[in-house]
Tab-separated table of C-alpha atoms in Angstrom:
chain	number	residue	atom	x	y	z
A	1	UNK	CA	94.041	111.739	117.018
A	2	UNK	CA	94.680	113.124	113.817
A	3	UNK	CA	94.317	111.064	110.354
A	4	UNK	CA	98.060	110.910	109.693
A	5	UNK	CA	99.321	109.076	113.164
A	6	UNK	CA	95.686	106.948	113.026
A	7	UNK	CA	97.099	105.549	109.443
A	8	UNK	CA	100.842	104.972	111.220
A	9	UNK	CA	98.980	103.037	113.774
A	10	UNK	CA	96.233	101.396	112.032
A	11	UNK	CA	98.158	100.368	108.680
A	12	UNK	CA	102.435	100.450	109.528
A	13	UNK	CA	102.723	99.581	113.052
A	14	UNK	CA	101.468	96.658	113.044
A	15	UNK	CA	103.606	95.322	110.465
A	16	UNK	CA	106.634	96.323	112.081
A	17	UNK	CA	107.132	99.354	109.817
A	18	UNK	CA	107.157	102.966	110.043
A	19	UNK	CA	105.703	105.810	108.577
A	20	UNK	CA	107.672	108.792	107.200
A	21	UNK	CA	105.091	110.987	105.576
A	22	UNK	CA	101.492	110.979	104.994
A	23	UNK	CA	99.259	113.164	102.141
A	24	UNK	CA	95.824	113.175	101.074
A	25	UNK	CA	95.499	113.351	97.401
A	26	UNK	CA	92.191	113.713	95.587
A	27	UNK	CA	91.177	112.158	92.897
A	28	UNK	CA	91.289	114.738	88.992
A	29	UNK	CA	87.549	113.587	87.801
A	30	UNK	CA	84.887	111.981	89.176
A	31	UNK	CA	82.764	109.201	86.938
A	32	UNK	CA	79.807	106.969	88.611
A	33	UNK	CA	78.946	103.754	86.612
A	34	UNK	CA	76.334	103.476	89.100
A	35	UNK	CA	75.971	99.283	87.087
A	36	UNK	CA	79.139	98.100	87.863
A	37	UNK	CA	80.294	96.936	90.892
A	38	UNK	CA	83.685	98.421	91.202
A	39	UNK	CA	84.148	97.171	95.115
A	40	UNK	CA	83.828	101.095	96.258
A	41	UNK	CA	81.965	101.624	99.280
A	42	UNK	CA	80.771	105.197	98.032
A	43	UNK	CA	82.991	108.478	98.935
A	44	UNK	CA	86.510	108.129	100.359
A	45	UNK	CA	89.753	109.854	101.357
A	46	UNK	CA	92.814	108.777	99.648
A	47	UNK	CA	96.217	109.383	101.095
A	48	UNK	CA	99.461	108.299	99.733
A	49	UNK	CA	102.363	107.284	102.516
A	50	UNK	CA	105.631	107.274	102.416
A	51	UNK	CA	107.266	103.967	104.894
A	52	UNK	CA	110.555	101.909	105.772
A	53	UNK	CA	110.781	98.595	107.453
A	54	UNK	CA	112.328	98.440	110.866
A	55	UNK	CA	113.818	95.276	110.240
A	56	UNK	CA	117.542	95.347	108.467
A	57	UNK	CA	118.019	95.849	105.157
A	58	UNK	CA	115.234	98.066	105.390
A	59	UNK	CA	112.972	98.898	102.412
A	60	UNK	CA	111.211	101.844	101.590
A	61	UNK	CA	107.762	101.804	99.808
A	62	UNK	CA	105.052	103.752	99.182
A	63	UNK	CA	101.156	102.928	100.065
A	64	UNK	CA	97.940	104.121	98.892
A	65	UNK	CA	95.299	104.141	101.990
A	66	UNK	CA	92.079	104.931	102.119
A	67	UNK	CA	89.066	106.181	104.691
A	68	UNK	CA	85.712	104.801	103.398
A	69	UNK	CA	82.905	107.903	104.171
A	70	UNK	CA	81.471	106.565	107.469
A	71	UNK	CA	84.320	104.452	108.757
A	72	UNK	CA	87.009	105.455	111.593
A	73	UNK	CA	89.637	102.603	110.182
A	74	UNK	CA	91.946	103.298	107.208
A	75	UNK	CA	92.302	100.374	104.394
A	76	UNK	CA	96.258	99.746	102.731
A	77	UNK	CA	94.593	99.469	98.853
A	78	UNK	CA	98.173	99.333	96.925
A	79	UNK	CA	101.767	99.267	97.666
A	80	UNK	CA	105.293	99.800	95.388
A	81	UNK	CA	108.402	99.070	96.539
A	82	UNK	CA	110.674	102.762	96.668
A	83	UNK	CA	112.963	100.956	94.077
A	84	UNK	CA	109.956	100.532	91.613
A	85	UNK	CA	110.013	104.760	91.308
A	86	UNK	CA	111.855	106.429	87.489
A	87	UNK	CA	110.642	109.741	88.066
A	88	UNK	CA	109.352	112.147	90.675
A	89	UNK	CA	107.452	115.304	89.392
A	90	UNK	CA	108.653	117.636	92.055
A	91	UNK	CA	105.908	120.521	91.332
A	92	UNK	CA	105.082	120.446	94.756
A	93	UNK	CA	108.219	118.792	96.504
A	94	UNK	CA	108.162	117.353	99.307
A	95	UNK	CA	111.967	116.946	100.830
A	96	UNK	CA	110.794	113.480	102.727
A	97	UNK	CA	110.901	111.589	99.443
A	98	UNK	CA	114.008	112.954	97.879
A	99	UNK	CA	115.870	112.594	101.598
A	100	UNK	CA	114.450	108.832	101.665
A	101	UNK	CA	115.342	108.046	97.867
A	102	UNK	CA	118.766	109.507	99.018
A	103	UNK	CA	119.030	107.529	102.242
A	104	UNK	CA	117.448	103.950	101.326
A	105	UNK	CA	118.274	103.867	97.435
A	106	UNK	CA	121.956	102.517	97.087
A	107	UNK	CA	121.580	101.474	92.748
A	108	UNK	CA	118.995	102.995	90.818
A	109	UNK	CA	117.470	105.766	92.430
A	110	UNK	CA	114.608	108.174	90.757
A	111	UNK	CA	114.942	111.234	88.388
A	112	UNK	CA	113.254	114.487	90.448
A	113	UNK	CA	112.471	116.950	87.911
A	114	UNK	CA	110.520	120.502	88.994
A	115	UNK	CA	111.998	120.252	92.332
A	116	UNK	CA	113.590	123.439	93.924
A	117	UNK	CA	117.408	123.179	93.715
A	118	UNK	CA	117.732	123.749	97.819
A	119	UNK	CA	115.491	120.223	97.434
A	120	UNK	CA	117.258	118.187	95.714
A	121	UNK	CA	121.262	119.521	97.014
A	122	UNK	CA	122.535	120.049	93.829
A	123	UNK	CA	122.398	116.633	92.339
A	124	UNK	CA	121.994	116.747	88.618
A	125	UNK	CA	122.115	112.638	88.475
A	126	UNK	CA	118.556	112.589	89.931
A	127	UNK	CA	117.292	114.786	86.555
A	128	UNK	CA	118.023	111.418	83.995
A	129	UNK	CA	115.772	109.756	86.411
A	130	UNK	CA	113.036	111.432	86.161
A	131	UNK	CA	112.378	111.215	82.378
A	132	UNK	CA	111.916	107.399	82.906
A	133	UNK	CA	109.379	107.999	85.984
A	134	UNK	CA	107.695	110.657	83.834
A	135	UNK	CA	107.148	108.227	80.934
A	136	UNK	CA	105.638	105.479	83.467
A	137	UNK	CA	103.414	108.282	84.717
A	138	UNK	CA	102.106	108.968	81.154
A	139	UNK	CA	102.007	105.096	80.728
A	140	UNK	CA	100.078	104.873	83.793
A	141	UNK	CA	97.842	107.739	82.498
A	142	UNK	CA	97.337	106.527	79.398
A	143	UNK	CA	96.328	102.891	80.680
A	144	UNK	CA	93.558	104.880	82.826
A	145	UNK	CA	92.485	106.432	79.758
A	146	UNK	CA	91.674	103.604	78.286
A	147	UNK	CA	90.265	101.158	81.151
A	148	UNK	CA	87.912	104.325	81.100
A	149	UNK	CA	86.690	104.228	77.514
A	150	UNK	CA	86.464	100.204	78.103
A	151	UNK	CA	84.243	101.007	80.897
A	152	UNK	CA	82.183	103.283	78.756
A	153	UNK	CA	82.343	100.691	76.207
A	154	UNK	CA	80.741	98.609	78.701
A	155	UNK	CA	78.042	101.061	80.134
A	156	UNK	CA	76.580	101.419	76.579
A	157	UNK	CA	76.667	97.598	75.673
A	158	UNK	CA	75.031	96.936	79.145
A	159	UNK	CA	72.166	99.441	78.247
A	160	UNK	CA	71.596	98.371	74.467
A	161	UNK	CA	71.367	94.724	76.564
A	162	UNK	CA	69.134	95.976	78.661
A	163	UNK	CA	67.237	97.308	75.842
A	164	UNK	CA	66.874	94.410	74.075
A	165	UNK	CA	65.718	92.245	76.740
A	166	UNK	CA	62.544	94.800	77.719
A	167	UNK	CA	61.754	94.560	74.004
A	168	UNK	CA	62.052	90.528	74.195
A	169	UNK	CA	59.704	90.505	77.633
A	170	UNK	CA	57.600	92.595	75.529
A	171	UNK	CA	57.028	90.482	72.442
A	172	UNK	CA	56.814	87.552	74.777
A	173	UNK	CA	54.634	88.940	76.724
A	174	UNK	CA	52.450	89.560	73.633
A	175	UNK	CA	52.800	86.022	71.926
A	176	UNK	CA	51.633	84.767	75.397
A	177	UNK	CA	48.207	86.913	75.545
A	178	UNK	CA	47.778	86.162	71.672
A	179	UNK	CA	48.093	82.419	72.346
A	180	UNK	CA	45.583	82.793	74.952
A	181	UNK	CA	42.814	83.756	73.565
């Protein structure tokens, strides 16, 4: 059974919903803080899914799921609601999205910019969309950016801790035999 109708089954199904569209995305860099417990359970696969609601109105949303390395079951880690989406960078497009945003969007539907024109049917409205998706993209970037330097923040203030304690056992250590004698 492939990956895609294991996550349809595993994660949408059983809430009464059904999946649309299914791609694994990986992840730009890589950085192990091998001190803090994040909640990661080591290497994973990452796919992002595209879903509607069987039930009337239906909703569209999309879910991040992973595969933990070593497991057979897939895990639903986040989930926005289709309305939630300002911009789509179309530099790979994928029609499902556009179609759905089309289909399941009836007020405020996303701006698609970089999408080929047979894509997106010749609908200039989606383009003022996509500037405000773009900017929470870059928001969401930038927020990354910085929860990273935090954690680095915290990686060095862990090891001058660390530091500082061996240096304490030390002296104690020291005093102790000193006293001793």
């Amino acid at each position: 059974m492939s990956a895609k109708s294991t996550i349809s089954k595993e994660i949408f199904a059983p809430l009464d919903e059904r999946m649309l569209g299914a791609v694994q995305v990986k992840r730009r860099t890589k950085k192990k803080i091998p001190f803090l417990a994040t909640g990661g359970q080591g290497e994973y696969l990452t796919y992002i899914c595209l879903s509607v609601t069987n039930k009337k109105p239906t909703q569209a949303s999309i879910t991040k799921v992973k595969q933990f390395e070593g497991s057979t079951s897939f895990v639903r880690r986040s989930q926005w609601m289709l309305e939630q989406l300002r911009q789509v960078n179309g530099i790979d497009p994928n029609r499902i999205l556009h179609h759905t945003c089309q289909r399941y969007l009836t007020d405020r539907k996303p701006e698609f910019i970089n999408c080929q024109s047979k894509i997106m049917g010749g609908n200039s409205i989606l383009h003022s969309a996509a500037d405000s998706v773009s900017s929470a993209v870059q928001k969401a970037s930038q927020a990354l950016n910085e929860r990273g330097e935090r954690l680095g923040r915290a990686e060095e203030k862990t090891e001058d801790l660390k530091n500082s304690a061996q240096q304490f056992a030390e002296t104690a250590h020291k005093l102790a035999m000193k006293h001793k004698c």
